PDB file of C-alpha atoms and ligand atoms in Angstrom:
ATOM      1  CA  MET A   1      -9.788  39.747  22.983  1.00 50.00           C
ATOM      2  CA  SER A   2      -7.222  36.950  23.381  1.00 58.00           C
ATOM      3  CA  ALA A   3      -7.929  33.714  25.236  1.00 60.00           C
ATOM      4  CA  THR A   4      -5.639  34.965  28.011  1.00 66.00           C
ATOM      5  CA  GLY A   5      -8.080  37.823  28.623  1.00 78.00           C
ATOM      6  CA  MET A   6     -10.392  35.346  30.320  1.00 84.00           C
ATOM      7  CA  ILE A   7      -7.826  33.810  32.690  1.00 88.00           C
ATOM      8  CA  THR A   8      -8.955  34.619  36.240  1.00 96.00           C
ATOM      9  CA  THR A   9      -6.570  32.529  38.364  1.00 97.00           C
ATOM     10  CA  THR A  10      -2.910  31.605  38.635  1.00 98.00           C
ATOM     11  CA  ASP A  11      -0.987  28.985  40.632  1.00 97.00           C
ATOM     12  CA  VAL A  12       0.660  29.890  43.958  1.00 98.00           C
ATOM     13  CA  THR A  13       2.203  26.431  44.062  1.00 97.00           C
ATOM     14  CA  PRO A  14       1.472  23.481  41.767  1.00 96.00           C
ATOM     15  CA  GLY A  15      -2.181  22.542  42.243  1.00 95.00           C
ATOM     16  CA  VAL A  16      -3.032  25.554  44.434  1.00 98.00           C
ATOM     17  CA  SER A  17      -4.878  28.043  42.295  1.00 98.00           C
ATOM     18  CA  ILE A  18      -5.456  31.631  43.511  1.00 98.00           C
ATOM     19  CA  PRO A  19      -8.018  34.023  41.991  1.00 98.00           C
ATOM     20  CA  LEU A  20      -6.129  36.985  40.498  1.00 98.00           C
ATOM     21  CA  ILE A  21      -8.525  39.472  42.107  1.00 98.00           C
ATOM     22  CA  GLY A  22      -9.269  39.293  45.829  1.00 98.00           C
ATOM     23  CA  LEU A  23     -11.089  41.601  48.211  1.00 98.00           C
ATOM     24  CA  GLY A  24      -8.792  43.626  50.474  1.00 98.00           C
ATOM     25  CA  THR A  25     -10.399  44.093  53.883  1.00 98.00           C
ATOM     26  CA  TRP A  26      -8.200  46.664  55.663  1.00 98.00           C
ATOM     27  CA  PRO A  27      -9.262  49.054  57.250  1.00 98.00           C
ATOM     28  CA  MET A  28     -12.793  47.682  57.616  1.00 98.00           C
ATOM     29  CA  THR A  29     -13.765  46.181  60.955  1.00 98.00           C
ATOM     30  CA  GLY A  30     -16.922  44.929  62.680  1.00 98.00           C
ATOM     31  CA  ASP A  31     -20.207  45.057  60.789  1.00 98.00           C
ATOM     32  CA  ALA A  32     -18.638  47.030  57.928  1.00 98.00           C
ATOM     33  CA  ALA A  33     -16.162  44.213  57.280  1.00 98.00           C
ATOM     34  CA  THR A  34     -18.842  41.539  57.617  1.00 98.00           C
ATOM     35  CA  GLU A  35     -21.139  43.366  55.191  1.00 98.00           C
ATOM     36  CA  ALA A  36     -18.352  44.027  52.665  1.00 98.00           C
ATOM     37  CA  VAL A  37     -17.253  40.388  52.660  1.00 98.00           C
ATOM     38  CA  PHE A  38     -20.819  39.101  52.412  1.00 98.00           C
ATOM     39  CA  ARG A  39     -21.563  41.440  49.466  1.00 98.00           C
ATOM     40  CA  ALA A  40     -18.295  40.642  47.729  1.00 98.00           C
ATOM     41  CA  ILE A  41     -18.889  36.886  47.856  1.00 98.00           C
ATOM     42  CA  ASP A  42     -22.446  37.455  46.682  1.00 98.00           C
ATOM     43  CA  SER A  43     -21.015  39.422  43.717  1.00 98.00           C
ATOM     44  CA  GLY A  44     -18.653  36.600  42.782  1.00 98.00           C
ATOM     45  CA  TYR A  45     -15.441  37.209  44.769  1.00 98.00           C
ATOM     46  CA  ARG A  46     -13.760  33.932  45.671  1.00 98.00           C
ATOM     47  CA  HIS A  47     -10.616  35.365  47.302  1.00 98.00           C
ATOM     48  CA  ILE A  48     -10.540  37.375  50.538  1.00 98.00           C
ATOM     49  CA  ASP A  49      -7.436  39.016  52.051  1.00 99.00           C
ATOM     50  CA  THR A  50      -7.245  39.743  55.777  1.00 99.00           C
ATOM     51  CA  ALA A  51      -4.630  39.826  58.554  1.00 99.00           C
ATOM     52  CA  GLU A  52      -4.263  39.430  62.290  1.00 98.00           C
ATOM     53  CA  ASN A  53      -3.270  43.088  62.438  1.00 98.00           C
ATOM     54  CA  TYR A  54      -6.470  44.312  60.749  1.00 98.00           C
ATOM     55  CA  ALA A  55      -8.434  43.188  63.849  1.00 98.00           C
ATOM     56  CA  ASN A  56     -11.216  42.030  61.517  1.00 98.00           C
ATOM     57  CA  GLU A  57     -10.701  38.281  61.109  1.00 99.00           C
ATOM     58  CA  ALA A  58     -13.766  37.418  63.217  1.00 98.00           C
ATOM     59  CA  ALA A  59     -15.884  39.896  61.247  1.00 99.00           C
ATOM     60  CA  VAL A  60     -14.533  38.552  57.949  1.00 99.00           C
ATOM     61  CA  GLY A  61     -15.345  35.020  59.088  1.00 98.00           C
ATOM     62  CA  GLU A  62     -18.875  36.131  59.911  1.00 98.00           C
ATOM     63  CA  GLY A  63     -19.266  37.565  56.387  1.00 98.00           C
ATOM     64  CA  ILE A  64     -18.092  34.271  54.912  1.00 98.00           C
ATOM     65  CA  ARG A  65     -20.552  32.286  57.032  1.00 98.00           C
ATOM     66  CA  ARG A  66     -23.389  34.673  56.237  1.00 98.00           C
ATOM     67  CA  SER A  67     -22.751  34.241  52.497  1.00 98.00           C
ATOM     68  CA  GLY A  68     -23.448  30.516  52.826  1.00 98.00           C
ATOM     69  CA  ILE A  69     -20.609  29.721  50.431  1.00 98.00           C
ATOM     70  CA  ASP A  70     -18.980  26.297  50.553  1.00 98.00           C
ATOM     71  CA  ARG A  71     -15.647  27.027  52.273  1.00 98.00           C
ATOM     72  CA  ARG A  72     -13.810  25.018  49.606  1.00 97.00           C
ATOM     73  CA  GLN A  73     -15.008  27.456  46.941  1.00 97.00           C
ATOM     74  CA  LEU A  74     -13.210  30.317  48.682  1.00 98.00           C
ATOM     75  CA  PHE A  75      -9.525  31.269  48.747  1.00 98.00           C
ATOM     76  CA  LEU A  76      -8.801  32.744  52.173  1.00 98.00           C
ATOM     77  CA  THR A  77      -5.549  34.560  52.972  1.00 99.00           C
ATOM     78  CA  THR A  78      -4.449  35.902  56.330  1.00 99.00           C
ATOM     79  CA  LYS A  79      -1.161  37.151  57.779  1.00 99.00           C
ATOM     80  CA  PHE A  80       0.457  37.058  61.206  1.00 98.00           C
ATOM     81  CA  ASN A  81       2.471  39.567  63.219  1.00 98.00           C
ATOM     82  CA  THR A  82       6.172  39.322  63.968  1.00 98.00           C
ATOM     83  CA  ALA A  83       5.601  38.330  67.618  1.00 98.00           C
ATOM     84  CA  TRP A  84       4.971  34.788  66.269  1.00 98.00           C
ATOM     85  CA  HIS A  85       8.273  34.391  64.410  1.00 98.00           C
ATOM     86  CA  SER A  86       9.355  30.932  65.531  1.00 97.00           C
ATOM     87  CA  ARG A  87       8.390  27.456  64.359  1.00 96.00           C
ATOM     88  CA  ALA A  88       6.156  26.861  67.398  1.00 97.00           C
ATOM     89  CA  GLY A  89       4.879  30.432  67.337  1.00 98.00           C
ATOM     90  CA  VAL A  90       3.635  30.135  63.760  1.00 98.00           C
ATOM     91  CA  ARG A  91       1.616  27.066  64.722  1.00 98.00           C
ATOM     92  CA  ASP A  92       0.031  29.061  67.563  1.00 98.00           C
ATOM     93  CA  ALA A  93      -0.632  31.974  65.198  1.00 98.00           C
ATOM     94  CA  PHE A  94      -2.387  29.561  62.833  1.00 98.00           C
ATOM     95  CA  GLY A  95      -4.549  28.113  65.638  1.00 98.00           C
ATOM     96  CA  GLN A  96      -5.666  31.564  66.740  1.00 98.00           C
ATOM     97  CA  ALA A  97      -6.288  32.788  63.169  1.00 98.00           C
ATOM     98  CA  VAL A  98      -8.520  29.860  62.181  1.00 98.00           C
ATOM     99  CA  ASN A  99     -10.334  30.202  65.486  1.00 98.00           C
ATOM    100  CA  ARG A 100     -11.082  33.883  64.847  1.00 98.00           C
ATOM    101  CA  LEU A 101     -12.045  33.192  61.222  1.00 98.00           C
ATOM    102  CA  GLY A 102     -14.225  30.202  62.122  1.00 98.00           C
ATOM    103  CA  THR A 103     -12.556  27.841  59.675  1.00 98.00           C
ATOM    104  CA  ASP A 104     -10.249  24.864  60.027  1.00 97.00           C
ATOM    105  CA  TYR A 105      -7.695  25.598  57.310  1.00 98.00           C
ATOM    106  CA  LEU A 106      -6.186  28.515  55.399  1.00 98.00           C
ATOM    107  CA  ASP A 107      -5.523  28.705  51.694  1.00 98.00           C
ATOM    108  CA  LEU A 108      -2.602  31.083  52.185  1.00 99.00           C
ATOM    109  CA  PHE A 109      -0.823  32.212  55.353  1.00 99.00           C
ATOM    110  CA  LEU A 110       1.686  35.064  55.094  1.00 99.00           C
ATOM    111  CA  VAL A 111       4.504  36.442  57.210  1.00 99.00           C
ATOM    112  CA  HIS A 112       3.189  40.018  57.318  1.00 98.00           C
ATOM    113  CA  TRP A 113       6.530  41.840  57.839  1.00 98.00           C
ATOM    114  CA  PRO A 114      10.090  40.493  57.989  1.00 98.00           C
ATOM    115  CA  ASN A 115      11.264  42.513  61.051  1.00 98.00           C
ATOM    116  CA  PRO A 116      14.948  41.948  60.191  1.00 98.00           C
ATOM    117  CA  ALA A 117      16.119  43.436  63.510  1.00 98.00           C
ATOM    118  CA  GLN A 118      14.375  40.580  65.310  1.00 98.00           C
ATOM    119  CA  GLY A 119      16.007  38.263  62.781  1.00 98.00           C
ATOM    120  CA  ARG A 120      13.574  35.332  62.966  1.00 98.00           C
ATOM    121  CA  PHE A 121      11.698  35.560  59.674  1.00 98.00           C
ATOM    122  CA  VAL A 122      13.440  32.475  58.252  1.00 98.00           C
ATOM    123  CA  GLU A 123      12.163  30.467  61.234  1.00 98.00           C
ATOM    124  CA  ALA A 124       8.703  31.869  60.556  1.00 98.00           C
ATOM    125  CA  CYS A 125       8.898  30.584  56.967  1.00 98.00           C
ATOM    126  CA  GLU A 126      10.055  27.179  58.198  1.00 98.00           C
ATOM    127  CA  GLY A 127       7.060  27.132  60.544  1.00 98.00           C
ATOM    128  CA  LEU A 128       4.798  27.874  57.579  1.00 98.00           C
ATOM    129  CA  GLN A 129       6.357  25.066  55.567  1.00 98.00           C
ATOM    130  CA  ASP A 130       5.544  22.724  58.512  1.00 98.00           C
ATOM    131  CA  LEU A 131       1.887  23.836  58.286  1.00 98.00           C
ATOM    132  CA  VAL A 132       1.796  23.049  54.558  1.00 98.00           C
ATOM    133  CA  SER A 133       3.364  19.646  55.221  1.00 98.00           C
ATOM    134  CA  ASP A 134       0.682  18.683  57.733  1.00 97.00           C
ATOM    135  CA  GLY A 135      -2.194  20.047  55.631  1.00 98.00           C
ATOM    136  CA  SER A 136      -3.168  22.939  57.939  1.00 98.00           C
ATOM    137  CA  ILE A 137      -2.617  25.474  55.155  1.00 98.00           C
ATOM    138  CA  ARG A 138      -2.594  24.962  51.387  1.00 98.00           C
ATOM    139  CA  ALA A 139       0.228  27.412  50.672  1.00 98.00           C
ATOM    140  CA  TRP A 140       2.465  29.907  52.450  1.00 98.00           C
ATOM    141  CA  GLY A 141       4.108  33.142  51.546  1.00 99.00           C
ATOM    142  CA  VAL A 142       5.466  36.443  52.763  1.00 99.00           C
ATOM    143  CA  SER A 143       4.641  40.122  52.574  1.00 99.00           C
ATOM    144  CA  ASN A 144       6.811  43.234  52.445  1.00 98.00           C
ATOM    145  CA  PHE A 145       9.992  41.168  51.981  1.00 98.00           C
ATOM    146  CA  LYS A 146      12.782  42.979  50.125  1.00 98.00           C
ATOM    147  CA  PRO A 147      15.132  40.998  47.864  1.00 98.00           C
ATOM    148  CA  ASP A 148      17.677  40.539  50.674  1.00 98.00           C
ATOM    149  CA  HIS A 149      14.986  39.079  52.947  1.00 98.00           C
ATOM    150  CA  LEU A 150      13.778  36.768  50.166  1.00 98.00           C
ATOM    151  CA  GLN A 151      17.356  35.722  49.468  1.00 98.00           C
ATOM    152  CA  ALA A 152      17.892  34.798  53.140  1.00 98.00           C
ATOM    153  CA  VAL A 153      14.834  32.521  53.036  1.00 98.00           C
ATOM    154  CA  GLN A 154      15.985  30.929  49.804  1.00 98.00           C
ATOM    155  CA  ASP A 155      19.496  30.463  51.221  1.00 98.00           C
ATOM    156  CA  ALA A 156      17.862  28.395  53.989  1.00 98.00           C
ATOM    157  CA  GLY A 157      16.640  26.013  51.269  1.00 98.00           C
ATOM    158  CA  LEU A 158      13.028  27.210  50.983  1.00 98.00           C
ATOM    159  CA  ARG A 159      11.295  28.290  47.793  1.00 98.00           C
ATOM    160  CA  VAL A 160       9.131  31.370  48.445  1.00 98.00           C
ATOM    161  CA  PRO A 161       5.824  30.962  46.577  1.00 98.00           C
ATOM    162  CA  VAL A 162       4.424  34.510  46.851  1.00 98.00           C
ATOM    163  CA  ASN A 163       5.315  37.962  48.171  1.00 98.00           C
ATOM    164  CA  GLN A 164       2.532  40.509  48.768  1.00 98.00           C
ATOM    165  CA  VAL A 165       3.961  43.995  48.237  1.00 98.00           C
ATOM    166  CA  GLN A 166       2.728  47.521  47.520  1.00 98.00           C
ATOM    167  CA  VAL A 167       2.392  47.972  43.747  1.00 98.00           C
ATOM    168  CA  ASP A 168       0.482  50.580  41.751  1.00 98.00           C
ATOM    169  CA  PRO A 169       1.335  52.481  38.558  1.00 98.00           C
ATOM    170  CA  GLY A 170       3.189  55.158  40.548  1.00 97.00           C
ATOM    171  CA  HIS A 171       4.988  52.598  42.739  1.00 97.00           C
ATOM    172  CA  SER A 172       5.748  49.705  40.435  1.00 95.00           C
ATOM    173  CA  GLN A 173       8.968  48.756  42.270  1.00 95.00           C
ATOM    174  CA  PRO A 174      10.793  47.573  39.119  1.00 96.00           C
ATOM    175  CA  ALA A 175      13.847  46.105  40.894  1.00 97.00           C
ATOM    176  CA  GLN A 176      11.718  44.274  43.468  1.00 98.00           C
ATOM    177  CA  LEU A 177       9.432  42.814  40.809  1.00 98.00           C
ATOM    178  CA  ALA A 178      12.350  41.856  38.562  1.00 98.00           C
ATOM    179  CA  TYR A 179      13.871  39.903  41.464  1.00 98.00           C
ATOM    180  CA  GLN A 180      10.568  38.139  42.073  1.00 98.00           C
ATOM    181  CA  ARG A 181      10.165  37.246  38.385  1.00 98.00           C
ATOM    182  CA  GLU A 182      13.724  35.946  38.211  1.00 98.00           C
ATOM    183  CA  HIS A 183      13.161  33.715  41.261  1.00 98.00           C
ATOM    184  CA  GLY A 184       9.692  32.484  40.280  1.00 98.00           C
ATOM    185  CA  ILE A 185       7.998  34.294  43.186  1.00 98.00           C
ATOM    186  CA  LEU A 186       4.396  35.255  42.451  1.00 98.00           C
ATOM    187  CA  THR A 187       3.669  38.929  43.139  1.00 98.00           C
ATOM    188  CA  ALA A 188       0.470  39.910  44.922  1.00 98.00           C
ATOM    189  CA  ALA A 189      -0.150  43.665  44.772  1.00 98.00           C
ATOM    190  CA  TYR A 190      -1.541  45.439  47.803  1.00 98.00           C
ATOM    191  CA  SER A 191      -2.925  48.970  47.572  1.00 98.00           C
ATOM    192  CA  PRO A 192      -3.244  48.110  43.846  1.00 98.00           C
ATOM    193  CA  LEU A 193      -5.289  51.276  43.196  1.00 98.00           C
ATOM    194  CA  GLY A 194      -2.851  53.434  45.153  1.00 98.00           C
ATOM    195  CA  ARG A 195      -5.715  54.138  47.572  1.00 97.00           C
ATOM    196  CA  ASN A 196      -7.624  55.938  44.829  1.00 93.00           C
ATOM    197  CA  GLY A 197      -4.353  57.371  43.497  1.00 94.00           C
ATOM    198  CA  SER A 198      -4.004  60.431  41.266  1.00 95.00           C
ATOM    199  CA  PHE A 199      -2.902  58.207  38.335  1.00 98.00           C
ATOM    200  CA  LEU A 200      -6.580  57.243  37.976  1.00 98.00           C
ATOM    201  CA  THR A 201      -7.095  60.594  36.217  1.00 98.00           C
ATOM    202  CA  HIS A 202      -3.970  60.356  33.995  1.00 98.00           C
ATOM    203  CA  PRO A 203      -4.602  59.989  30.233  1.00 98.00           C
ATOM    204  CA  ALA A 204      -2.557  56.742  30.213  1.00 98.00           C
ATOM    205  CA  VAL A 205      -5.399  55.318  32.298  1.00 98.00           C
ATOM    206  CA  THR A 206      -8.421  57.391  31.238  1.00 98.00           C
ATOM    207  CA  GLY A 207      -7.632  56.906  27.516  1.00 98.00           C
ATOM    208  CA  PRO A 208      -7.977  53.086  27.601  1.00 98.00           C
ATOM    209  CA  ALA A 209     -10.937  53.490  29.986  1.00 98.00           C
ATOM    210  CA  GLU A 210     -12.737  55.459  27.264  1.00 98.00           C
ATOM    211  CA  ASP A 211     -11.613  53.056  24.504  1.00 97.00           C
ATOM    212  CA  PHE A 212     -12.939  49.996  26.340  1.00 98.00           C
ATOM    213  CA  GLY A 213     -15.905  51.615  28.099  1.00 98.00           C
ATOM    214  CA  ARG A 214     -14.357  50.701  31.465  1.00 98.00           C
ATOM    215  CA  THR A 215     -13.565  52.634  34.641  1.00 98.00           C
ATOM    216  CA  PRO A 216     -10.020  53.890  35.343  1.00 98.00           C
ATOM    217  CA  ALA A 217      -9.767  51.445  38.272  1.00 98.00           C
ATOM    218  CA  GLN A 218     -10.630  48.564  35.944  1.00 98.00           C
ATOM    219  CA  ILE A 219      -7.832  49.613  33.589  1.00 98.00           C
ATOM    220  CA  VAL A 220      -5.313  49.664  36.450  1.00 98.00           C
ATOM    221  CA  LEU A 221      -6.457  46.276  37.756  1.00 98.00           C
ATOM    222  CA  ARG A 222      -6.275  44.901  34.199  1.00 98.00           C
ATOM    223  CA  TRP A 223      -2.682  46.233  34.024  1.00 98.00           C
ATOM    224  CA  HIS A 224      -1.906  44.244  37.202  1.00 98.00           C
ATOM    225  CA  VAL A 225      -3.428  40.963  36.036  1.00 98.00           C
ATOM    226  CA  GLN A 226      -2.024  41.245  32.522  1.00 97.00           C
ATOM    227  CA  ASN A 227       1.395  41.488  34.178  1.00 97.00           C
ATOM    228  CA  GLY A 228       0.698  38.195  35.955  1.00 96.00           C
ATOM    229  CA  ARG A 229       0.052  39.726  39.359  1.00 98.00           C
ATOM    230  CA  VAL A 230      -2.619  38.980  41.918  1.00 98.00           C
ATOM    231  CA  ALA A 231      -4.289  42.196  43.206  1.00 98.00           C
ATOM    232  CA  VAL A 232      -6.382  42.740  46.335  1.00 98.00           C
ATOM    233  CA  PRO A 233      -8.296  46.019  45.922  1.00 98.00           C
ATOM    234  CA  LYS A 234     -10.374  47.096  48.911  1.00 98.00           C
ATOM    235  CA  SER A 235     -13.819  48.510  48.402  1.00 98.00           C
ATOM    236  CA  ALA A 236     -16.744  48.845  50.760  1.00 98.00           C
ATOM    237  CA  ASP A 237     -18.950  49.998  47.879  1.00 98.00           C
ATOM    238  CA  PRO A 238     -20.960  47.235  46.161  1.00 97.00           C
ATOM    239  CA  GLN A 239     -20.715  48.770  42.662  1.00 98.00           C
ATOM    240  CA  ARG A 240     -16.959  49.400  42.922  1.00 98.00           C
ATOM    241  CA  GLN A 241     -16.512  45.874  44.273  1.00 98.00           C
ATOM    242  CA  ARG A 242     -18.267  44.480  41.192  1.00 98.00           C
ATOM    243  CA  ASP A 243     -16.260  46.720  38.852  1.00 98.00           C
ATOM    244  CA  ASN A 244     -12.968  45.721  40.460  1.00 98.00           C
ATOM    245  CA  LEU A 245     -13.731  42.035  39.883  1.00 98.00           C
ATOM    246  CA  ASP A 246     -14.887  42.550  36.301  1.00 98.00           C
ATOM    247  CA  VAL A 247     -11.498  42.979  34.602  1.00 98.00           C
ATOM    248  CA  PHE A 248     -11.322  39.875  32.449  1.00 96.00           C
ATOM    249  CA  GLY A 249     -13.236  40.648  29.252  1.00 89.00           C
ATOM    250  CA  PHE A 250     -10.610  42.721  27.434  1.00 96.00           C
ATOM    251  CA  ASP A 251      -6.881  43.057  26.721  1.00 97.00           C
ATOM    252  CA  LEU A 252      -4.755  46.196  26.986  1.00 98.00           C
ATOM    253  CA  SER A 253      -2.310  46.522  24.095  1.00 98.00           C
ATOM    254  CA  GLN A 254       1.445  46.451  24.720  1.00 98.00           C
ATOM    255  CA  ALA A 255       1.545  50.208  24.034  1.00 98.00           C
ATOM    256  CA  GLN A 256      -1.192  50.796  26.614  1.00 98.00           C
ATOM    257  CA  LEU A 257       0.632  48.638  29.184  1.00 98.00           C
ATOM    258  CA  ASP A 258       3.873  50.521  28.488  1.00 98.00           C
ATOM    259  CA  ALA A 259       2.141  53.891  28.929  1.00 98.00           C
ATOM    260  CA  ILE A 260       0.903  52.832  32.388  1.00 98.00           C
ATOM    261  CA  ASP A 261       4.377  51.498  33.254  1.00 98.00           C
ATOM    262  CA  ALA A 262       5.701  54.985  32.418  1.00 98.00           C
ATOM    263  CA  LEU A 263       3.696  56.430  35.358  1.00 98.00           C
ATOM    264  CA  GLU A 264       6.312  54.940  37.725  1.00 97.00           C
ATOM    265  CA  THR A 265       7.630  57.735  39.959  1.00 96.00           C
ATOM    266  CA  GLY A 266      10.561  55.962  41.571  1.00 95.00           C
ATOM    267  CA  ALA A 267       9.003  56.625  44.986  1.00 94.00           C
ATOM    268  CA  PRO A 268       9.611  53.873  47.554  1.00 94.00           C
ATOM    269  CA  PRO A 269       6.706  52.027  49.186  1.00 95.00           C
ATOM    270  CA  ARG A 270       4.890  53.971  51.940  1.00 96.00           C
ATOM    271  CA  LEU A 271       6.436  51.859  54.695  1.00 97.00           C
ATOM    272  CA  ASP A 272      10.056  50.672  54.825  1.00 97.00           C
ATOM    273  CA  SER A 273      10.166  47.017  55.835  1.00 97.00           C
ATOM    274  CA  ALA A 274      13.793  47.384  56.901  1.00 96.00           C
ATOM    275  CA  THR A 275      12.446  49.100  60.006  1.00 96.00           C
ATOM    276  CA  TYR A 276       8.624  49.080  60.036  1.00 95.00           C
ATOM    277  CA  PHE A 277       6.801  46.027  61.389  1.00 97.00           C
ATOM    278  CA  HIS A 278       3.964  44.877  63.581  1.00 98.00           C
TER     279      HIS A 278
HETATM  280  P1  NAP B 301      -6.478  50.158  47.456  1.00 66.03           P
HETATM  281  O1  NAP B 301      -7.198  48.872  47.372  1.00 66.03           O
HETATM  282  O2  NAP B 301      -5.512  50.544  46.406  1.00 66.03           O
HETATM  283  O3  NAP B 301      -7.498  51.370  47.566  1.00 66.03           O
HETATM  284  C1  NAP B 301      -8.611  51.356  48.402  1.00 66.03           C
HETATM  285  C2  NAP B 301      -9.272  52.740  48.287  1.00 66.03           C
HETATM  286  O4  NAP B 301      -9.693  52.955  46.925  1.00 66.03           O
HETATM  287  C3  NAP B 301     -10.497  52.855  49.136  1.00 66.03           C
HETATM  288  O5  NAP B 301     -10.561  54.189  49.601  1.00 66.03           O
HETATM  289  C4  NAP B 301     -11.648  52.568  48.179  1.00 66.03           C
HETATM  290  O6  NAP B 301     -12.806  53.265  48.583  1.00 66.03           O
HETATM  291  C5  NAP B 301     -11.109  53.112  46.880  1.00 66.03           C
HETATM  292  N1  NAP B 301     -11.587  52.336  45.711  1.00 66.03           N
HETATM  293  C6  NAP B 301     -11.789  51.002  45.621  1.00 66.03           C
HETATM  294  N2  NAP B 301     -12.228  50.659  44.402  1.00 66.03           N
HETATM  295  C7  NAP B 301     -12.308  51.800  43.702  1.00 66.03           C
HETATM  296  C8  NAP B 301     -12.710  52.098  42.380  1.00 66.03           C
HETATM  297  N3  NAP B 301     -13.134  51.146  41.552  1.00 66.03           N
HETATM  298  N4  NAP B 301     -12.666  53.402  41.963  1.00 66.03           N
HETATM  299  C9  NAP B 301     -12.261  54.389  42.810  1.00 66.03           C
HETATM  300  N5  NAP B 301     -11.863  54.164  44.083  1.00 66.03           N
HETATM  301  C10 NAP B 301     -11.895  52.876  44.523  1.00 66.03           C
HETATM  302  O7  NAP B 301      -5.660  50.293  48.852  1.00 66.03           O
HETATM  303  P2  NAP B 301      -5.551  49.495  50.234  1.00 66.03           P
HETATM  304  O8  NAP B 301      -6.863  49.389  50.901  1.00 66.03           O
HETATM  305  O9  NAP B 301      -4.390  50.078  50.945  1.00 66.03           O
HETATM  306  O10 NAP B 301      -5.080  48.034  49.777  1.00 66.03           O
HETATM  307  C11 NAP B 301      -5.953  46.977  49.483  1.00 66.03           C
HETATM  308  C12 NAP B 301      -5.756  45.819  50.420  1.00 66.03           C
HETATM  309  O11 NAP B 301      -4.387  45.409  50.455  1.00 66.03           O
HETATM  310  C13 NAP B 301      -6.070  46.130  51.888  1.00 66.03           C
HETATM  311  O12 NAP B 301      -7.444  46.209  52.115  1.00 66.03           O
HETATM  312  C14 NAP B 301      -5.380  44.980  52.550  1.00 66.03           C
HETATM  313  O13 NAP B 301      -6.187  43.799  52.463  1.00 66.03           O
HETATM  314  C15 NAP B 301      -4.113  44.843  51.711  1.00 66.03           C
HETATM  315  N6  NAP B 301      -2.925  45.516  52.301  1.00 66.03           N
HETATM  316  C16 NAP B 301      -1.873  44.750  52.671  1.00 66.03           C
HETATM  317  C17 NAP B 301      -0.761  45.348  53.257  1.00 66.03           C
HETATM  318  C18 NAP B 301       0.402  44.491  53.683  1.00 66.03           C
HETATM  319  O14 NAP B 301       1.271  44.969  54.444  1.00 66.03           O
HETATM  320  N7  NAP B 301       0.482  43.254  53.226  1.00 66.03           N
HETATM  321  C19 NAP B 301      -0.696  46.733  53.449  1.00 66.03           C
HETATM  322  C20 NAP B 301      -1.792  47.489  53.033  1.00 66.03           C
HETATM  323  C21 NAP B 301      -2.902  46.872  52.451  1.00 66.03           C
HETATM  324  P3  NAP B 301     -14.258  52.535  48.750  1.00 66.03           P
HETATM  325  O15 NAP B 301     -14.112  51.487  49.801  1.00 66.03           O
HETATM  326  O16 NAP B 301     -15.145  53.662  49.152  1.00 66.03           O
HETATM  327  O17 NAP B 301     -14.614  51.965  47.399  1.00 66.03           O
END
């Protein structure tokens, strides 16, 4: 194994380090979300991904409190809906999010969807930059932004630190990810296991799983992190949670990475951010 096989974090912005694996919390709510977050932190997770729209921020906050972890040891991401897309609105969204979560700052706050018809996502990003400037949040980013949306933000003079998009071996969005690489935008993969996708039984995944004595999901998550991506797999199951975090003790070969890349289907993401939003 190379030294890089043990790297578990990357930088969102200089000095703001994000764990490469985080716990996804959608669609868990209530006690199920609290229990999953508590167990995940107990198993070593230090990065939790939630959103206003998941209606679970209070339950996630309760799981964090129940774990007893020092808040500063945890990387907490949430996202806000498009109703808040103005500089003042983003500040209100922040106030309500930290209130629900029971914290006083966020590590990462994301514009959940661009809603280009509304046309105010650049203002939302400016509002996020204000929150970084006054120390309310450590970093900001976006989610579900296509290259033209990212370009509009950059044309306004902002550097986008991270975009959280749907990526799995069958939906590896090559053009989107190439744009993000070219512009120094960190990719965070949501639905990184394709919601238990059929590729988990493909020989390109099961072969390395047998070679390394790992599960297929671990191979796919290793493929994400070896490509420099953050991934936020969701699991409510304590053993699968532990497996999904334990992807740092081995290296896939270039041939193995290429074979997983070849599972790309060309299918677009499930939801089209040109029109879908909340
Ligand atoms: P996912 O993480 O790819 O898949 C979750 C599904 O896979 C669950 O049914 C889970 O079941 C199962 N699973 C988890 N670990 C497994 C393993 N080791 N082996 C086999 N099956 C496993 O999909 P997702 O929930 O859509 O995405 C993850 C997170 O991304 C969400 O929770 C959310 O935080 C975020 N997300 C963001 C957006 C956005 O617009 N930004 C959109 C969608 C999702 P069990 O729970 O039973 O293990």
